[in-house]
mmCIF file of C-alpha atoms in Angstrom:
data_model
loop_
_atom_site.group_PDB
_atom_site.id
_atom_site.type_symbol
_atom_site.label_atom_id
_atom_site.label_comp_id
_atom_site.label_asym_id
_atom_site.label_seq_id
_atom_site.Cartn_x
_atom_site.Cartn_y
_atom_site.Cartn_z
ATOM 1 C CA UNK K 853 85.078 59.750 82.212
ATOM 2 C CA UNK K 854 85.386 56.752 79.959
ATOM 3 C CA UNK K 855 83.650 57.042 76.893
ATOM 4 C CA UNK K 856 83.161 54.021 74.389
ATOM 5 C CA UNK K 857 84.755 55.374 71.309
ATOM 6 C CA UNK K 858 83.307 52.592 69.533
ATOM 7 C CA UNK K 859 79.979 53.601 69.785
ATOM 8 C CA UNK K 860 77.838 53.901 66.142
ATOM 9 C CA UNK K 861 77.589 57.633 66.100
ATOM 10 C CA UNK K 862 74.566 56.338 63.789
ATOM 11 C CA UNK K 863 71.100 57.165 65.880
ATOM 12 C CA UNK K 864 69.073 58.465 62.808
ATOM 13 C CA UNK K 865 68.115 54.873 61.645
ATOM 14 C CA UNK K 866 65.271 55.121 60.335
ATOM 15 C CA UNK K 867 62.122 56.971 59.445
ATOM 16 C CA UNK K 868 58.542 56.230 61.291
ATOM 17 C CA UNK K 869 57.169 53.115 60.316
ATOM 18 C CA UNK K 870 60.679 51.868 59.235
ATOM 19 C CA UNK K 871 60.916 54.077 56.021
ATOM 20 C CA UNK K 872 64.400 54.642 54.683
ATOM 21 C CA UNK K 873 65.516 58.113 56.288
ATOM 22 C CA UNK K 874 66.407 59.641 52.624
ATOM 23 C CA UNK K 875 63.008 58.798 51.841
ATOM 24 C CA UNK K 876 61.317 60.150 54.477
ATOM 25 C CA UNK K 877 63.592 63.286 54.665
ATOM 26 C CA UNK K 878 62.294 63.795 50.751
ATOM 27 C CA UNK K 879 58.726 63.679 52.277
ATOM 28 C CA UNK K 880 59.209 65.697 55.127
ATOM 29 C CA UNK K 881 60.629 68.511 52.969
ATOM 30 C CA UNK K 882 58.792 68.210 49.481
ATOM 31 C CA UNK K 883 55.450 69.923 49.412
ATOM 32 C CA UNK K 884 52.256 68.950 47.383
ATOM 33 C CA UNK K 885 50.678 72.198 46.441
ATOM 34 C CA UNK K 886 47.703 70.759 45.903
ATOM 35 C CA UNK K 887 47.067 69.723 49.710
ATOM 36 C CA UNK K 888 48.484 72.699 51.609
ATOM 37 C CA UNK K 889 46.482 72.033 54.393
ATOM 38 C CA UNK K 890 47.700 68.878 55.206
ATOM 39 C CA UNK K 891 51.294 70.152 54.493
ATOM 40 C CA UNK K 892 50.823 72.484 57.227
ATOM 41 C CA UNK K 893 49.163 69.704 59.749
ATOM 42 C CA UNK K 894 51.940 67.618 59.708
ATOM 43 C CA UNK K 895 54.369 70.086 59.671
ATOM 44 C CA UNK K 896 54.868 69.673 63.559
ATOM 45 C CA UNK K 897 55.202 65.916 64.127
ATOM 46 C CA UNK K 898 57.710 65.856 60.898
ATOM 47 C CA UNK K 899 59.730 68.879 62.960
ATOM 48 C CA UNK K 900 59.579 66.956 66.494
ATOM 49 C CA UNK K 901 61.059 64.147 64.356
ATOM 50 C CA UNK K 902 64.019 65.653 63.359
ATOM 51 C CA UNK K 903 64.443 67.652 66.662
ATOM 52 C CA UNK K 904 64.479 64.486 68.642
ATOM 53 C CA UNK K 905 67.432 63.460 66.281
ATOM 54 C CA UNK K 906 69.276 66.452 66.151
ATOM 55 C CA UNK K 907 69.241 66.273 70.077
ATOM 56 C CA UNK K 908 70.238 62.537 70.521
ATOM 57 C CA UNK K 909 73.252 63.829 67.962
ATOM 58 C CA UNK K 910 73.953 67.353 70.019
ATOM 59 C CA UNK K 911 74.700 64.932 72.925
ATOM 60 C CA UNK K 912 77.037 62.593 71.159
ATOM 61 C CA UNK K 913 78.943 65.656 69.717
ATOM 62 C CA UNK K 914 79.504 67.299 72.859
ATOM 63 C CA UNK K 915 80.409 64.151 74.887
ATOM 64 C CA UNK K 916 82.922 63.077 71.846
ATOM 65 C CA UNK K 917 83.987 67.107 72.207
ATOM 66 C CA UNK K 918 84.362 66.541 75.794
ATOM 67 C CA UNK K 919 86.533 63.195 75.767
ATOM 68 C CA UNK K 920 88.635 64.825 73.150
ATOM 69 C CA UNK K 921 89.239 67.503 75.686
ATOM 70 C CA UNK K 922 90.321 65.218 78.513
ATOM 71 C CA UNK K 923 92.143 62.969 76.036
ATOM 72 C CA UNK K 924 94.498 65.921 75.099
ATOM 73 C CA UNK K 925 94.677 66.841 78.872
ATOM 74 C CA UNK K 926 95.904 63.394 80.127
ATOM 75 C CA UNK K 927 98.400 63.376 77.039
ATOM 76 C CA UNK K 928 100.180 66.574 77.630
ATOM 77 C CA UNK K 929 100.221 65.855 81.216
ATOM 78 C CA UNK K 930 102.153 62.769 80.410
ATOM 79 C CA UNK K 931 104.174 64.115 77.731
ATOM 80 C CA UNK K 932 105.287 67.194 80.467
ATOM 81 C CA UNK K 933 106.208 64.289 82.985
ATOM 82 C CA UNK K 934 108.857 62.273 80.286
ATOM 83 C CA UNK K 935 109.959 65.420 78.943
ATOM 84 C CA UNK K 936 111.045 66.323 82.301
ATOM 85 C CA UNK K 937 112.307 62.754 83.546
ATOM 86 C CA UNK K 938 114.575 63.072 80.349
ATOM 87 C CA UNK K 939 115.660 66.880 80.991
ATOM 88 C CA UNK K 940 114.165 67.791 77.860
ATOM 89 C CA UNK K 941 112.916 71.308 77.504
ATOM 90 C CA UNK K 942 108.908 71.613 78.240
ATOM 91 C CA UNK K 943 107.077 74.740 76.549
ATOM 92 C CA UNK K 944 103.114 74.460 75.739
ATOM 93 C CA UNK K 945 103.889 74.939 71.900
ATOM 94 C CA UNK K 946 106.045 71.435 72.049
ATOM 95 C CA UNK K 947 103.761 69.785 74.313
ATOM 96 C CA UNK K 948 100.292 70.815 71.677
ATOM 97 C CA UNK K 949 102.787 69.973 68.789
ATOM 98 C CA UNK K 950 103.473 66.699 69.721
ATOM 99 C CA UNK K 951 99.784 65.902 71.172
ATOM 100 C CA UNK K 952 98.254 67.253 67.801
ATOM 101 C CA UNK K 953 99.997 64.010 66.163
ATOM 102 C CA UNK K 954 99.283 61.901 68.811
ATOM 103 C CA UNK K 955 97.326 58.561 67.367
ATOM 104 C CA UNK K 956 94.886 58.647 70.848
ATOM 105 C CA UNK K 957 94.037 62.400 70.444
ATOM 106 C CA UNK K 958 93.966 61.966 66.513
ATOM 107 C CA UNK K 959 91.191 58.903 66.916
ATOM 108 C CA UNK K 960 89.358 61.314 69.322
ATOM 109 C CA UNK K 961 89.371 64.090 67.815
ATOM 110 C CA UNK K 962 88.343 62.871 64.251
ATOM 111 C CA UNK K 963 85.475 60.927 66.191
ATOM 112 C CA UNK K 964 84.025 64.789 67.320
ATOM 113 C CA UNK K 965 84.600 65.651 63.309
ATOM 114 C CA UNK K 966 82.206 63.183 62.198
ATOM 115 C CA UNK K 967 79.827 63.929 65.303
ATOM 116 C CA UNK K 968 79.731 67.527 64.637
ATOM 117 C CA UNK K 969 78.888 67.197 60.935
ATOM 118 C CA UNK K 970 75.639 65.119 61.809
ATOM 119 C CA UNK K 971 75.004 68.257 64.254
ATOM 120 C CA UNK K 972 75.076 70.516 61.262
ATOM 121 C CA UNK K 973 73.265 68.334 58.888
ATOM 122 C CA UNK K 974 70.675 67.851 61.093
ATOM 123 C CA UNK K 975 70.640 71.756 61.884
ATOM 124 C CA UNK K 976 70.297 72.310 58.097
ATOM 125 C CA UNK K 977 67.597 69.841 57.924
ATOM 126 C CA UNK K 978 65.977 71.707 60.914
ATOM 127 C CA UNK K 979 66.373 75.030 59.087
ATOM 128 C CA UNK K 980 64.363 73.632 55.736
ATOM 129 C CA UNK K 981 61.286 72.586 57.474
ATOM 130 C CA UNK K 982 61.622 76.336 58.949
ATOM 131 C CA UNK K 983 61.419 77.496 56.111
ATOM 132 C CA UNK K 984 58.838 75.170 54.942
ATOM 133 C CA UNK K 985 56.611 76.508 57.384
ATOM 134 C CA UNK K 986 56.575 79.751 56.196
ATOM 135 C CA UNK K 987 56.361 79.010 52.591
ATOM 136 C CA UNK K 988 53.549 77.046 53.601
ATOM 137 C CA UNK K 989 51.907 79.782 55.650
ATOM 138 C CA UNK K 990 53.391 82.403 52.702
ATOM 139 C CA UNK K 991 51.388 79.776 49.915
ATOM 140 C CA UNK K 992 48.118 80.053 52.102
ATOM 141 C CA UNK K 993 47.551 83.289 51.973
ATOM 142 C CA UNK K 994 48.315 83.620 48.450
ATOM 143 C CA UNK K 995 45.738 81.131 48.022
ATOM 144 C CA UNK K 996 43.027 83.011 50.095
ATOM 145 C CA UNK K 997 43.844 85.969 48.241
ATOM 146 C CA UNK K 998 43.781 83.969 45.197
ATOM 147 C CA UNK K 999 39.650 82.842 45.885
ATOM 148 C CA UNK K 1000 38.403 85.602 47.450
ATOM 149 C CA UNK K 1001 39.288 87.678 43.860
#
């Protein structure tokens, strides 16, 4: 597989409507106690929002995770082969020594860093509106309780 390692790991953009993300993120997880209702309502399309996000970055992670993979593969495998056309000695702690400093596998593997951080921001921005939701739901019923005193 040949993967562009050049590609803008990047895909949040921006919010609906072209709204800076930070921006929009503040909206998404701020609530206005005054209009709970509406809170709740557009709970959903905020959460698909983020999910669809999350997944386009899930994918980039785990093909970046998957080149880095092959990348240290194909290196050891040619490592082994002029380690043994020199008579050197081959053992699997030399070979993932001197692939762990390799600048290819280095590049790669630092690209699946920065895509798996954007997988766990995104899961902790996934886990907020979670919990949104029930505050939200936790809020309402206070609320009823509240009136019906």
């Amino acid at each position: 597989m040949n993967l562009d390692t050049n590609v803008d790991l990047d895909v949040l953009g921006t919010g609906p409507g072209g709204t800076d993300l930070r921006d929009y993120l503040q909206m998404c997880t701020g609530v206005d106690h005054t209009q709970l209702s509406a809170e709740y309502m557009r709970l959903p399309a905020d959460y698909a929002f983020w999910n669809e996000k999350y997944a386009a970055v899930y994918a980039t992670y785990q093909k970046r995770k998957s080149y880095t993979e092959q990348t240290k593969s194909r290196r050891k495998m040619e490592l082994r082969e002029v380690l043994i056309s020199t008579g050197d000695r081959v053992s699997e702690a030399r070979l993932d020594s001197e692939v762990a400093h390799d600048d290819e596998y280095v590049s790669a593997r630092l690209l699946e860093i920065e895509a798996e951080a954007k997988v766990k921001y995104l899961y902790g921005v996934l886990d907020v509106l979670r919990t949104k939701r029930d505050m939200l739901i936790s809020l309402g019923a206070h609320q009823r309780a509240e009136m019906s005193m």
